[in-house]
Coordinates of C-alpha atoms in Angstrom, one line a residue:
Chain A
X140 CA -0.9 -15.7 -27.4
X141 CA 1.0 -18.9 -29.1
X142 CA -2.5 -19.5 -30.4
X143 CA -3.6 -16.7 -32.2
X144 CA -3.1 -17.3 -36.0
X145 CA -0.9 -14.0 -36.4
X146 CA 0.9 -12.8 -33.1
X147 CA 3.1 -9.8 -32.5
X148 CA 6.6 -10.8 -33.3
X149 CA 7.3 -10.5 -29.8
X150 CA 4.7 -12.3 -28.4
X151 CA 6.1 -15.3 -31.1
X152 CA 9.5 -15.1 -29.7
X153 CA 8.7 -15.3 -25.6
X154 CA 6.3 -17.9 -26.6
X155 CA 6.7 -21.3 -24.3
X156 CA 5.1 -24.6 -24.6
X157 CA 4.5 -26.1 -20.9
X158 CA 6.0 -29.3 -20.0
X159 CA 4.7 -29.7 -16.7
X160 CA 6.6 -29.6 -13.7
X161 CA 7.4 -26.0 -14.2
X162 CA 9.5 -26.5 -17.6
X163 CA 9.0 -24.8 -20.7
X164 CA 10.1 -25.3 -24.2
X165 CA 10.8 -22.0 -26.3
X166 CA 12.3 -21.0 -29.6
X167 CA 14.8 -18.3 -30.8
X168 CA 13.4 -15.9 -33.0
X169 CA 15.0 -14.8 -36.2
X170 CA 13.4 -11.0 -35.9
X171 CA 15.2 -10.9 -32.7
X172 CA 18.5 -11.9 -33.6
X173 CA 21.3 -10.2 -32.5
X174 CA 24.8 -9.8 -33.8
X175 CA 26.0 -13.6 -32.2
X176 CA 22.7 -15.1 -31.0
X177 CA 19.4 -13.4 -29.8
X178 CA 18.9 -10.0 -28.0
X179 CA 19.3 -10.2 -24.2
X180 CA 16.2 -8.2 -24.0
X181 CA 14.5 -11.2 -25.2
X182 CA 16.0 -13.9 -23.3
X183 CA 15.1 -11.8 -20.2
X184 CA 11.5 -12.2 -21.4
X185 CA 11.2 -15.6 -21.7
X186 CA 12.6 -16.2 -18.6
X187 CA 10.2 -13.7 -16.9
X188 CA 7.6 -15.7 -19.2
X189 CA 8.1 -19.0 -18.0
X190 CA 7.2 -17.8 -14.6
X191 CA 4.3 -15.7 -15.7
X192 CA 3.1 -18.8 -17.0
X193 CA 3.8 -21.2 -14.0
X194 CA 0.5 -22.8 -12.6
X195 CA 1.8 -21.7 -8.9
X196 CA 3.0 -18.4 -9.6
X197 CA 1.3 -15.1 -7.2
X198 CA 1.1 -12.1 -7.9
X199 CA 3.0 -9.8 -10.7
X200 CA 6.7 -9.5 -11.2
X201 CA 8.8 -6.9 -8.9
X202 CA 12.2 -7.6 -9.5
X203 CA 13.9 -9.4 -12.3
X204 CA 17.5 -10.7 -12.4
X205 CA 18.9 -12.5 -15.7
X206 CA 22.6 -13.7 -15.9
X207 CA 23.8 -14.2 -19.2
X208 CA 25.9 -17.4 -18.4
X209 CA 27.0 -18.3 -22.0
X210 CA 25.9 -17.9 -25.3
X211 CA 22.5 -19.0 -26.5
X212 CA 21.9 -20.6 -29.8
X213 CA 19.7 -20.7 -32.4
X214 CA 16.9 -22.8 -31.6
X215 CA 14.7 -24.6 -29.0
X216 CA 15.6 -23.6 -25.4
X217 CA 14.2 -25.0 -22.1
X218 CA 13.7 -23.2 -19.4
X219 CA 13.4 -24.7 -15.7
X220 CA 11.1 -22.3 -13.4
X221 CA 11.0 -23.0 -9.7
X222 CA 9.1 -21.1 -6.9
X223 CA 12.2 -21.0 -4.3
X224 CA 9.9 -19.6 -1.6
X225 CA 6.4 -18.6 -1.1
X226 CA 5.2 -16.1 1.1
X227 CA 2.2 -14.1 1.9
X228 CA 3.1 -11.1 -0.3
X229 CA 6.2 -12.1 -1.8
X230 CA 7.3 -15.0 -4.2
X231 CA 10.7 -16.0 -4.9
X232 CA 12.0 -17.9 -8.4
X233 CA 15.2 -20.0 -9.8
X234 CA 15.2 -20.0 -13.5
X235 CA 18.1 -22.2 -15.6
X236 CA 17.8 -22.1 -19.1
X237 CA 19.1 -25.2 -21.0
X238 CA 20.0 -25.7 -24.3
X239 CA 21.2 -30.1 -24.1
X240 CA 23.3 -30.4 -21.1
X241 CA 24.8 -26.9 -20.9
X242 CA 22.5 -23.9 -18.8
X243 CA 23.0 -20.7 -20.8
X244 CA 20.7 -18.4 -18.7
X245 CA 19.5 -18.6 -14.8
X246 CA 17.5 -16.1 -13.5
X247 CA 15.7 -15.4 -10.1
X248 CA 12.8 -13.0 -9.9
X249 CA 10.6 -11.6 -7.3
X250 CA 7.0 -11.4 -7.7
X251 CA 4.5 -10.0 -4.9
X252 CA 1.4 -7.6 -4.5
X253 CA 1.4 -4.0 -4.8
X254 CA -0.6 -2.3 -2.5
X255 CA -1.6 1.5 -2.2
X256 CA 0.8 2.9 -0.4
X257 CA 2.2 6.5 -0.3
X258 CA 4.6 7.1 -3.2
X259 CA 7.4 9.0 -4.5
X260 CA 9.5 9.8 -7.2
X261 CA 12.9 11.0 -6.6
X262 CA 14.2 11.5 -9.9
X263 CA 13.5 13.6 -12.6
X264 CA 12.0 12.6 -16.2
X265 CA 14.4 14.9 -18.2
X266 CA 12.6 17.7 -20.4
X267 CA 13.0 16.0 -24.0
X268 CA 10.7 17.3 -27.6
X269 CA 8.3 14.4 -27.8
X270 CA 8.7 11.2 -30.1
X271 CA 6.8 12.4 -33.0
X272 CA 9.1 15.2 -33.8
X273 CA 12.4 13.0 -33.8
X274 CA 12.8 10.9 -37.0
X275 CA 12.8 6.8 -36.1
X276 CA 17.0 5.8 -35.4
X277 CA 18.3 3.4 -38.0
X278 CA 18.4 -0.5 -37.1
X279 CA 21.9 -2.2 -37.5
X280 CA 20.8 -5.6 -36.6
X281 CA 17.5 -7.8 -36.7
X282 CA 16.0 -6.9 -33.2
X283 CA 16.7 -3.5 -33.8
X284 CA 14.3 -3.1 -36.6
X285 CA 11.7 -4.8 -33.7
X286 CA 11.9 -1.6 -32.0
X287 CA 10.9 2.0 -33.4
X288 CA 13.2 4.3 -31.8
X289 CA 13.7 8.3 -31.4
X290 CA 17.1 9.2 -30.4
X291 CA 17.2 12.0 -28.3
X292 CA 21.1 12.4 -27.0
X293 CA 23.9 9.7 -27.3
X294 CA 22.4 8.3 -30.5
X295 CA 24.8 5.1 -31.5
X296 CA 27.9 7.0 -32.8
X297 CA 29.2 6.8 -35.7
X298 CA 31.9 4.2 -35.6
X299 CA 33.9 4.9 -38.4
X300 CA 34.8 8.4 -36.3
X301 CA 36.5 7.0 -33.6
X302 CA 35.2 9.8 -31.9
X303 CA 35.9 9.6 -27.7
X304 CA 32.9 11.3 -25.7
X305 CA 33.3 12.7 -21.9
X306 CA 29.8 10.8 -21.1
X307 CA 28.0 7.6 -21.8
X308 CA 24.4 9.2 -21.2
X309 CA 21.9 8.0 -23.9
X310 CA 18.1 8.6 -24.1
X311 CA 15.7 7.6 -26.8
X312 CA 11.9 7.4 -27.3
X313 CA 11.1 3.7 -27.9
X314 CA 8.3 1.3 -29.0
X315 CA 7.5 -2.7 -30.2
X316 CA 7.2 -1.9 -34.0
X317 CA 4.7 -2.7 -34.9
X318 CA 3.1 -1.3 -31.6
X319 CA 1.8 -3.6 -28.9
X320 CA 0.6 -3.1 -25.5
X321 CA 2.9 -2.5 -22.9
X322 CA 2.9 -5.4 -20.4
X323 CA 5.8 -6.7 -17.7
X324 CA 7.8 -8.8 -20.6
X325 CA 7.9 -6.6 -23.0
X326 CA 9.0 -4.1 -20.3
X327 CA 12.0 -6.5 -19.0
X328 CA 13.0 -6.4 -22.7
X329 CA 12.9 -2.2 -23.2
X330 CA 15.2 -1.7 -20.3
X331 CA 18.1 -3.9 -22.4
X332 CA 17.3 -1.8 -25.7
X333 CA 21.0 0.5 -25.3
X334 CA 24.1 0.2 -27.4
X335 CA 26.5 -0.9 -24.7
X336 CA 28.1 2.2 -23.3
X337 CA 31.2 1.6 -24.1
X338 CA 30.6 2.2 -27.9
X339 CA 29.6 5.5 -27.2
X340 CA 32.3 6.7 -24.6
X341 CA 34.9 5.2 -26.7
X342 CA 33.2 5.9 -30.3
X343 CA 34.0 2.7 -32.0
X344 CA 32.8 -1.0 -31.6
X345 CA 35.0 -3.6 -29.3
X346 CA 33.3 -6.9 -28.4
X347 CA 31.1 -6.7 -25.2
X348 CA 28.1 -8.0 -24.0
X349 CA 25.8 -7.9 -21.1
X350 CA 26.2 -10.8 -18.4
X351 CA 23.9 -10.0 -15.4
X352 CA 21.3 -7.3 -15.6
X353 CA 18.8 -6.2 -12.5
X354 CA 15.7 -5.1 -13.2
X355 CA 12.9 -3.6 -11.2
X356 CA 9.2 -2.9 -12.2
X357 CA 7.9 0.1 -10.2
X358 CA 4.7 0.2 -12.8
X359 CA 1.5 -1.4 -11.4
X360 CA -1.3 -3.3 -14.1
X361 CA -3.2 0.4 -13.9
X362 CA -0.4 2.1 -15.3
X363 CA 1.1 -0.2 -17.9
X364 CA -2.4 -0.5 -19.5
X365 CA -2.3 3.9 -19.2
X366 CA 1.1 3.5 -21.2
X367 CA -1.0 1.1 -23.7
X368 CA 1.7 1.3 -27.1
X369 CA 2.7 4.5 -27.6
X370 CA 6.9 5.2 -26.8
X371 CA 8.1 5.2 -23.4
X372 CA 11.3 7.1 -22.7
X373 CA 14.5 5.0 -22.1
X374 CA 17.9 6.8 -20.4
X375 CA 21.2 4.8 -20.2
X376 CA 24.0 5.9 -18.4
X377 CA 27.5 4.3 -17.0
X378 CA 29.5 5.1 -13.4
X379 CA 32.7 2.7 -13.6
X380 CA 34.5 0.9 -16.3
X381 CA 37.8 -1.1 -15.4
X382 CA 39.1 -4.6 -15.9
X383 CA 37.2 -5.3 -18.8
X384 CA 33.4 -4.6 -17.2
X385 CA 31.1 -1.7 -16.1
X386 CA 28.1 -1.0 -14.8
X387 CA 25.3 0.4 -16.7
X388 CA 21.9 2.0 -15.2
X389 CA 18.6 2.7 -17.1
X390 CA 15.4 4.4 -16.1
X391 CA 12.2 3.7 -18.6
X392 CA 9.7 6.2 -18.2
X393 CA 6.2 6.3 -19.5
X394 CA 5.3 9.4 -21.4
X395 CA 3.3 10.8 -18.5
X396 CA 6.6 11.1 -16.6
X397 CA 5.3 8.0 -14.3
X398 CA 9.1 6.0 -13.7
X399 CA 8.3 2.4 -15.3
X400 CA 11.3 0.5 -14.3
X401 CA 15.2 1.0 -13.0
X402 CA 17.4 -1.4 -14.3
X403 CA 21.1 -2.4 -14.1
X404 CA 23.8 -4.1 -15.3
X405 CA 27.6 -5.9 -15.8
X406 CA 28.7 -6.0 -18.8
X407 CA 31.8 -7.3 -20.2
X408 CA 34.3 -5.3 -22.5
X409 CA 37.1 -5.9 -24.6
X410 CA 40.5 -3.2 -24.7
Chain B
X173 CA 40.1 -17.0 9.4
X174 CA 37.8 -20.0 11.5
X175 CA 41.3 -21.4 13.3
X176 CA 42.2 -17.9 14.1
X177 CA 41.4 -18.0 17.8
X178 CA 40.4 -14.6 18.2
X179 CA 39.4 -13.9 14.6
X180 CA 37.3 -10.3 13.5
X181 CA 34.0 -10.7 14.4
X182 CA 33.1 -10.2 10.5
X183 CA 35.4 -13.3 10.3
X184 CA 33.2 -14.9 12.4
X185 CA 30.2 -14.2 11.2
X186 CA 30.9 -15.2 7.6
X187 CA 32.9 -18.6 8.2
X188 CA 31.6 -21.4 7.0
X189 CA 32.8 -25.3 7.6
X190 CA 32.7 -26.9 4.1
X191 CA 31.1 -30.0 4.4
X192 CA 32.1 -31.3 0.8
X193 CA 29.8 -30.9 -3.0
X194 CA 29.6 -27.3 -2.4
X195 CA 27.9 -27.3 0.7
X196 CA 28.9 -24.9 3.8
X197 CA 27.4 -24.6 7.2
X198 CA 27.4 -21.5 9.2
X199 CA 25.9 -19.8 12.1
X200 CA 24.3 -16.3 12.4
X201 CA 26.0 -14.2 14.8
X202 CA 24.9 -12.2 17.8
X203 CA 27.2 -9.1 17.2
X204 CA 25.7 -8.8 13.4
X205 CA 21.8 -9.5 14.7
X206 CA 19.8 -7.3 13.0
X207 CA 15.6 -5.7 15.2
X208 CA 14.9 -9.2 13.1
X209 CA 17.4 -12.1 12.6
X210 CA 20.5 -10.7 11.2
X211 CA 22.0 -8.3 9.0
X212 CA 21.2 -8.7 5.5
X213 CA 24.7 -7.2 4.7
X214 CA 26.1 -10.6 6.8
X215 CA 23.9 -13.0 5.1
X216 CA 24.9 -11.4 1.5
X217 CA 28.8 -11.4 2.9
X218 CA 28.2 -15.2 4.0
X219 CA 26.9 -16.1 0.3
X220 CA 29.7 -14.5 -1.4
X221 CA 32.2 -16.6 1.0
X222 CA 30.5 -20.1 0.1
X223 CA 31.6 -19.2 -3.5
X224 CA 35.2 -17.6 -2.2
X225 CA 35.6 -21.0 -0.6
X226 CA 34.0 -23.6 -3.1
X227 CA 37.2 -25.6 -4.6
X228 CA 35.8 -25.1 -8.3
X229 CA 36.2 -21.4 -8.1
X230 CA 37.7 -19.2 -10.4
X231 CA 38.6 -15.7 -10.8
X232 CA 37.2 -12.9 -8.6
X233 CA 33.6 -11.6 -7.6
X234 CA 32.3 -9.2 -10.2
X235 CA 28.4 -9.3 -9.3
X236 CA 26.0 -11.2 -6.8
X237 CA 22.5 -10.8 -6.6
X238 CA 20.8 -11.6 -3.3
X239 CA 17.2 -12.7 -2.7
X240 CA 16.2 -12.6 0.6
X241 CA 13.2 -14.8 0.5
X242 CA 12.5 -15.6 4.0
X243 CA 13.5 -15.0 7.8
X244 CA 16.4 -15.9 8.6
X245 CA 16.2 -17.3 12.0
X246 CA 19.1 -17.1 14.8
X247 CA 20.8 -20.8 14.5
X248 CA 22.9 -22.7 11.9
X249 CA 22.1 -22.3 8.3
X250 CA 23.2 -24.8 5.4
X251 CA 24.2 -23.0 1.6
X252 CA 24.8 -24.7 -1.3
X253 CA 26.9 -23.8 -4.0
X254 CA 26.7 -24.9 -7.3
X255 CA 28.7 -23.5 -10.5
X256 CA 25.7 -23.4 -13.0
X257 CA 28.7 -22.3 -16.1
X258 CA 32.1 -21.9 -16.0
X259 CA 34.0 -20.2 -19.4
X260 CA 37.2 -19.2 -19.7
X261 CA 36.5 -15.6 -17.9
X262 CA 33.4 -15.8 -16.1
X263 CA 31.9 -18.3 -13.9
X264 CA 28.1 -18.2 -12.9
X265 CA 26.6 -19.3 -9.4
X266 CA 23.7 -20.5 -7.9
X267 CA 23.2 -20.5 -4.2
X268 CA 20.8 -21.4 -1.9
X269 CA 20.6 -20.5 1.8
X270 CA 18.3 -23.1 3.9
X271 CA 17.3 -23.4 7.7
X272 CA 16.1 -26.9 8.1
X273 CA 13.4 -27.5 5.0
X274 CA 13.5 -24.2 3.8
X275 CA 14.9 -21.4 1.7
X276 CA 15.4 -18.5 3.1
X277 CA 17.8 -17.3 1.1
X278 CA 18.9 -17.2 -2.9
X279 CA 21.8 -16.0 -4.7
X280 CA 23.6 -15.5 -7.8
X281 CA 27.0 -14.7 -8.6
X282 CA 29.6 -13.9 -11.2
X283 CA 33.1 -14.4 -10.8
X284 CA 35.7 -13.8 -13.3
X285 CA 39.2 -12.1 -14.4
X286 CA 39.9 -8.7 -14.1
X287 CA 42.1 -7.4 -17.3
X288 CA 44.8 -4.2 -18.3
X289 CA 42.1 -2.2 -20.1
X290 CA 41.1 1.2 -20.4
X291 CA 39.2 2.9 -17.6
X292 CA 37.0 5.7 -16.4
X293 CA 34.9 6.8 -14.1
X294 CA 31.9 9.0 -15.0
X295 CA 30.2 9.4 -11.7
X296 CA 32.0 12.1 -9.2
X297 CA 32.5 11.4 -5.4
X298 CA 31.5 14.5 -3.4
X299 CA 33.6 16.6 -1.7
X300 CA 33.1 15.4 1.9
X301 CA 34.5 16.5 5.5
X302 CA 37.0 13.7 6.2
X303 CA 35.7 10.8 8.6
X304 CA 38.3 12.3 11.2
X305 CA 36.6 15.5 11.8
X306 CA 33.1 13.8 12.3
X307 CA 31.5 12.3 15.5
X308 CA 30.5 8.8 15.2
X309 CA 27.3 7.7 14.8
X310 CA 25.2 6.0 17.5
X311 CA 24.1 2.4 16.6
X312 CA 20.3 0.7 17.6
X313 CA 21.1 -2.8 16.4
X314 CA 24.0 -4.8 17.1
X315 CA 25.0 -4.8 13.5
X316 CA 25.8 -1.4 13.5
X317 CA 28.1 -1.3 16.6
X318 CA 29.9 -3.4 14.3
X319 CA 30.4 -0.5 11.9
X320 CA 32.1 3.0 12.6
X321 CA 29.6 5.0 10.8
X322 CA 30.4 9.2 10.6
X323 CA 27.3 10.4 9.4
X324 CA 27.7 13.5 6.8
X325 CA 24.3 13.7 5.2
X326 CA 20.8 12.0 6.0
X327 CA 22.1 10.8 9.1
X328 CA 19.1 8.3 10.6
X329 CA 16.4 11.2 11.1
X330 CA 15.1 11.7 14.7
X331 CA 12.0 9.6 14.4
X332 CA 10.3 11.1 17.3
X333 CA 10.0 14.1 15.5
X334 CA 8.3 12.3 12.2
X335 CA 9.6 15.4 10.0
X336 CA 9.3 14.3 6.6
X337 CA 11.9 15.1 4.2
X338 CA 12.2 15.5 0.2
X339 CA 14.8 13.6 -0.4
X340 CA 16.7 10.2 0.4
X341 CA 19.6 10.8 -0.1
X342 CA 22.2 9.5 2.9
X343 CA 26.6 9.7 2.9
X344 CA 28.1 8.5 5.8
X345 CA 31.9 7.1 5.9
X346 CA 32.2 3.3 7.3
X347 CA 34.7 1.2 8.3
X348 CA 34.3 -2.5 10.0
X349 CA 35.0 -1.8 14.0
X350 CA 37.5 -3.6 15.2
X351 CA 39.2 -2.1 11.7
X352 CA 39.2 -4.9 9.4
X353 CA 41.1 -4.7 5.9
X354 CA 39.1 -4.6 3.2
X355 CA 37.8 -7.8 1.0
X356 CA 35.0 -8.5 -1.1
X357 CA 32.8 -10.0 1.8
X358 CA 33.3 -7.2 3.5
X359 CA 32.6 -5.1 0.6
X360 CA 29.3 -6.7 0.2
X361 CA 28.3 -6.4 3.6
X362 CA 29.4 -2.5 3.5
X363 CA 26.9 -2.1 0.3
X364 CA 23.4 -2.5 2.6
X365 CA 25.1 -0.3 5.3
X366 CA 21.9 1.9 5.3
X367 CA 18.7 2.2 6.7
X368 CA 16.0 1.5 4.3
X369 CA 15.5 5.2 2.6
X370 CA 12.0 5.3 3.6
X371 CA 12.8 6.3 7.5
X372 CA 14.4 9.3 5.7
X373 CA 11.7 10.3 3.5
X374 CA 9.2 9.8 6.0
X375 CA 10.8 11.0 9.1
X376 CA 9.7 7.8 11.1
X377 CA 10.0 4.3 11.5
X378 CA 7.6 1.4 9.4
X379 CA 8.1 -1.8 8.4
X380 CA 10.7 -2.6 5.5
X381 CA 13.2 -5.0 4.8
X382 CA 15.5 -5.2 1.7
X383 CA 14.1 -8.1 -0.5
X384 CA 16.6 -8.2 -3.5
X385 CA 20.3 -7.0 -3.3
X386 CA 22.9 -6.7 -6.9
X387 CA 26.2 -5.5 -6.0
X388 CA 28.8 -5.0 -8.4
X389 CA 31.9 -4.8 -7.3
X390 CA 34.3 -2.3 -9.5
X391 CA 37.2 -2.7 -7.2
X392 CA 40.5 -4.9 -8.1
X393 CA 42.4 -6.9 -5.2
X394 CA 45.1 -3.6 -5.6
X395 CA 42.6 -1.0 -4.8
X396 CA 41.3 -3.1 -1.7
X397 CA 44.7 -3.5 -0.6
X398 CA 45.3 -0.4 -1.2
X399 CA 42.1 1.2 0.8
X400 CA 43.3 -1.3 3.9
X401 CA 41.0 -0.8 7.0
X402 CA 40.3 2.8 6.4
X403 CA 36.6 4.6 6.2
X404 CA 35.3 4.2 2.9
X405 CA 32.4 6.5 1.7
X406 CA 29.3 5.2 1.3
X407 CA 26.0 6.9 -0.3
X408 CA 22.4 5.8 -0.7
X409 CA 18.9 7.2 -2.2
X410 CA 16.0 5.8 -3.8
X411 CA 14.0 6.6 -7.0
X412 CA 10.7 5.5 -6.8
X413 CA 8.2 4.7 -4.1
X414 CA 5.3 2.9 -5.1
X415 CA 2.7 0.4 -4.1
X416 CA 4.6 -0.8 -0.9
X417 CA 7.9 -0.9 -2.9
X418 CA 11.2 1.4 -3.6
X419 CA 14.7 0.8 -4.6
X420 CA 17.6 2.3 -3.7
X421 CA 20.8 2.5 -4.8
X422 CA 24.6 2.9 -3.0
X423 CA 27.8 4.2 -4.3
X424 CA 30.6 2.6 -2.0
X425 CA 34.2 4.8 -2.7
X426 CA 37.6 4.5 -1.6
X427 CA 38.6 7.4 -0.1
X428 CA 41.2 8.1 -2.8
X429 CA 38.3 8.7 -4.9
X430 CA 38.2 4.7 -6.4
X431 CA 34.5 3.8 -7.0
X432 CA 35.1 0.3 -5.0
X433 CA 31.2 -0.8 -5.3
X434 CA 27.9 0.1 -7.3
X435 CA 24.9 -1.6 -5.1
X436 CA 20.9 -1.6 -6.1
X437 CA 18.8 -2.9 -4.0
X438 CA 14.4 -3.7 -4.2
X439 CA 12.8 -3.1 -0.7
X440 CA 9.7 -4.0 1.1
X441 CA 7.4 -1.1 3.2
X442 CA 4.4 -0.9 4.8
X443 CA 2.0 1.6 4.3

C-alpha cells in the first residue's frame, strides 16, 4: 500500500520499508499520535506488519503479543522480525523494535493455518441499538479522531466529575474513519481502542498506560472480508487492580455477532 | 532449592544451573511428564525462574507470555535470558528455550514494583464447596499426580461416553502435592492446570496442545505468603472455537477470595 499515491491514514502509519534480513524501517504518524508518543494500537500493527511482510512468513496471524517496553518517539523506528520456529501448521516470531540503541517494543506472534473444524462460541454478543442510531463519541487526542466511534455504555467519563463507578465495562461501535477494509492489522489496532479502565472506575484521569497486551484473531480471511468497513463492536472490561496494574479484557465482534478477536492486557496505573 | 537434598519435586523440576550471560540449563522431569514431553505449566514455571534467577533482575513478575513453539523433548534444555529494557519500574524479557539447535520454546516477561495504591476487584469468586469436603481427582499423566485437584465443576468428562456438553466451563481447587508454599513459579504452573476445554465441550479426547500462554500475576509476595500451601481455586472456559483454534481463559484465587492470577491462553485442536 506505501505506493499508492493517497493511502488510508492507517495504511501510511504501519507502512515499512524492507531492509532485508527480516528488518524494517517505519515511521510514526502524526494522525496517530497519542497523548506522549503514538497509540499502542498502532505500534501493535507495525509489528504484526513487519511479519506480514517477511519473505518467510506462513500462513496468517493467530495470536499476537506486544510489550510496550519504553516509550516510542516520534520518528523512524526499526523493527527486527525473526521466525523463532517453523512448523507444519504453526510459525513462531521475535519482534524488537529499535529506535538507535534502545528496543522500545518486542513482540512474538503466532501465525498458522485455519482449517475447518467444528466451532463454537461461548460467549454472548450483548443486545446493543446498532451504530447508526448512536451519535459518533468525541475524539480527545489525534488517533482518536482516526477512529469513528458509537459509545454504547461506559463512554469516557467526564473527568471533571470525579465521578467513582461500581464497573469498568465499556462497549462502543467502532470504525477506521474514513472506512477501510477490515484486515488482521487493523484488527490488532481495534482491540487497543479503550480509555484505560481505570479512568472510568475511578472517573478522573491518573497517568497509565498499556505495557503487554495479548491478542488473539479467531476471524478467518472469509470473515474479515464479510466484516468489509462497516463498525465492529468492541467491549472492555477489568477483573483486578492492585499495585499500580490491572488486567483489562476485550472481545471485538463483527456486526453479525461472529467473535473477531479476544484480547488482553497489563497496564500500569498511577494512585 | 537445587542443594536442598530432598527438594519439592516442583523445585526440581524448575532448577536451573546458571552457566553465566543469562544462560540456565535445566532438565525436564519425569514426575511433571506430560501424554507428550512435559507439562506446559513446568516449562512456563522453568522460564519465569531463568528470569527469578538472572543477576540483572529487578522487581517482581507482573506478566509472561509463553510460546510454545515446538516439542519439548525429555533431556536437558538450555534458556537464555536477556533483559531487552530495564526502567525504573518495569523490566522487559526475552527468553528463549532450546534443545540442541533449536527453539522449542519463547517467552516474554515483565517484571516490576508493586506500589500502595487503590484497589478493587470487579470479578466475583463463586461460592464453592470447600476443597475439604471434595474427593480428589484421579490423575492420567504424571503431571497431575503432582497436583491435588478437587474437582467442583467440569471435572475431565468421562470420554468413553463422548457426551457433548454446552459449555467449558471447569472449577476445581489445586494445591502442589507434596504441599508446596506458594511462589510465582508455582503460580504460573497452577495457571495451565486444565485440560484443554475442548475434551469438555466435546465429551472426548482429540489432539490439542496449548500454543501461546499470558499470565498475569495480580498477587503480591503478602497474599502468597499469606495463601501458604493451601488449595487455591482455579477456573477455566473458552470463548471461541474456530478453524482448529480456541482460547481459554483461567481465574486462579486465593481462597480468601484474593484474585492471585488472570491466565489466557491460544490452543491447538484437531478436527
Amino acid at each position: 500500500m506505501s505506493d499508492d499515491p493517497s493511502p488510508h491514514p492507517f495504511d501510511a502509519a504501519i507502512a515499512l520499508q524492507a531492509g532485508g534480513d527480516g528488518l524494517f524501517r517505519g515511521c510514526t504518524h502524526a494522525a496517530y499520535g497519542n497523548m506522549v508518543g503514538p497509540y499502542g494500537g498502532t505500534t501493535a500493527a507495525q509489528m504484526l506488519n513487519a511479519v506480514l511482510r517477511h519473505p518467510q512468513r506462513l500462513g496468517l496471524p493467530l495470536a499476537l503479543t506486544v510489550n510496550y517496553a519504553g516509550p516510542v518517539a516520534e520518528g523512524q523506528f526499526d523493527i527486527q522480525a525473526r521466525p523463532a520456529r517453523t512448523n507444519r501448521n504453526t510459525q513462531h516470531w521475535l519482534l524488537e523494535m529499535r529506535q538507535g540503541d534502545e528496543i522500545c517494543t518486542t513482540a512474538s506472534a503466532v501465525f498458522g493455518t485455519r482449517r475447518p473444524t467444528w466451532g463454537a462460541t461461548e460467549v454472548r454478543m450483548p443486545q446493543v441499538p446498532p451504530a447508526c442510531a448512536l451519535p459518533r463519541s468525541p475524539g480527545f487526542v489525534a488517533w482518536m479522531n482516526q477512529y469513528d466511534r458509537r459509545a454504547i455504555e461506559g463512554a469516557s467519563p467526564d473527568l471533571k466529575l470525579e465521578q467513582e463507578q461500581s464497573g469498568s465495562r465499556s462497549s462502543l461501535w467502532v470504525r477506521d474513519e474514513p472506512p477501510r477494509p477490515l484486515d488482521y492489522a487493523a484488527l490488532v489496532a481495534l482491540a487497543d481502542v479503550f480509555f484505560p479502565r481505570i479512568f472510568l472506575r475511578r472517573g478522573r484521569w491518573t497517568p497509565a498506560g498499556s505495557v503487554s497486551i495479548t491478542t488473539y484473531l479467531h476471524a478467518d480471511e472469509a470473515e474479515l472480508g464479510a466484516q468489509s468497513s462497516r463498525h465492529v463492536l468492541a467491549i472492555a472490561d477489568a477483573q483486578r487492580y492492585a499495585g499500580g496494574w490491572f488486567d483489562q479484557s476485550a472481545q471485538v465482534w463483527g456486526d453479525a455477532g461472529v467473535l473477531l478477536a479476544s484480547s488482553h492486557q497489563l497496564v500500569y496505573f498511577k494512585g
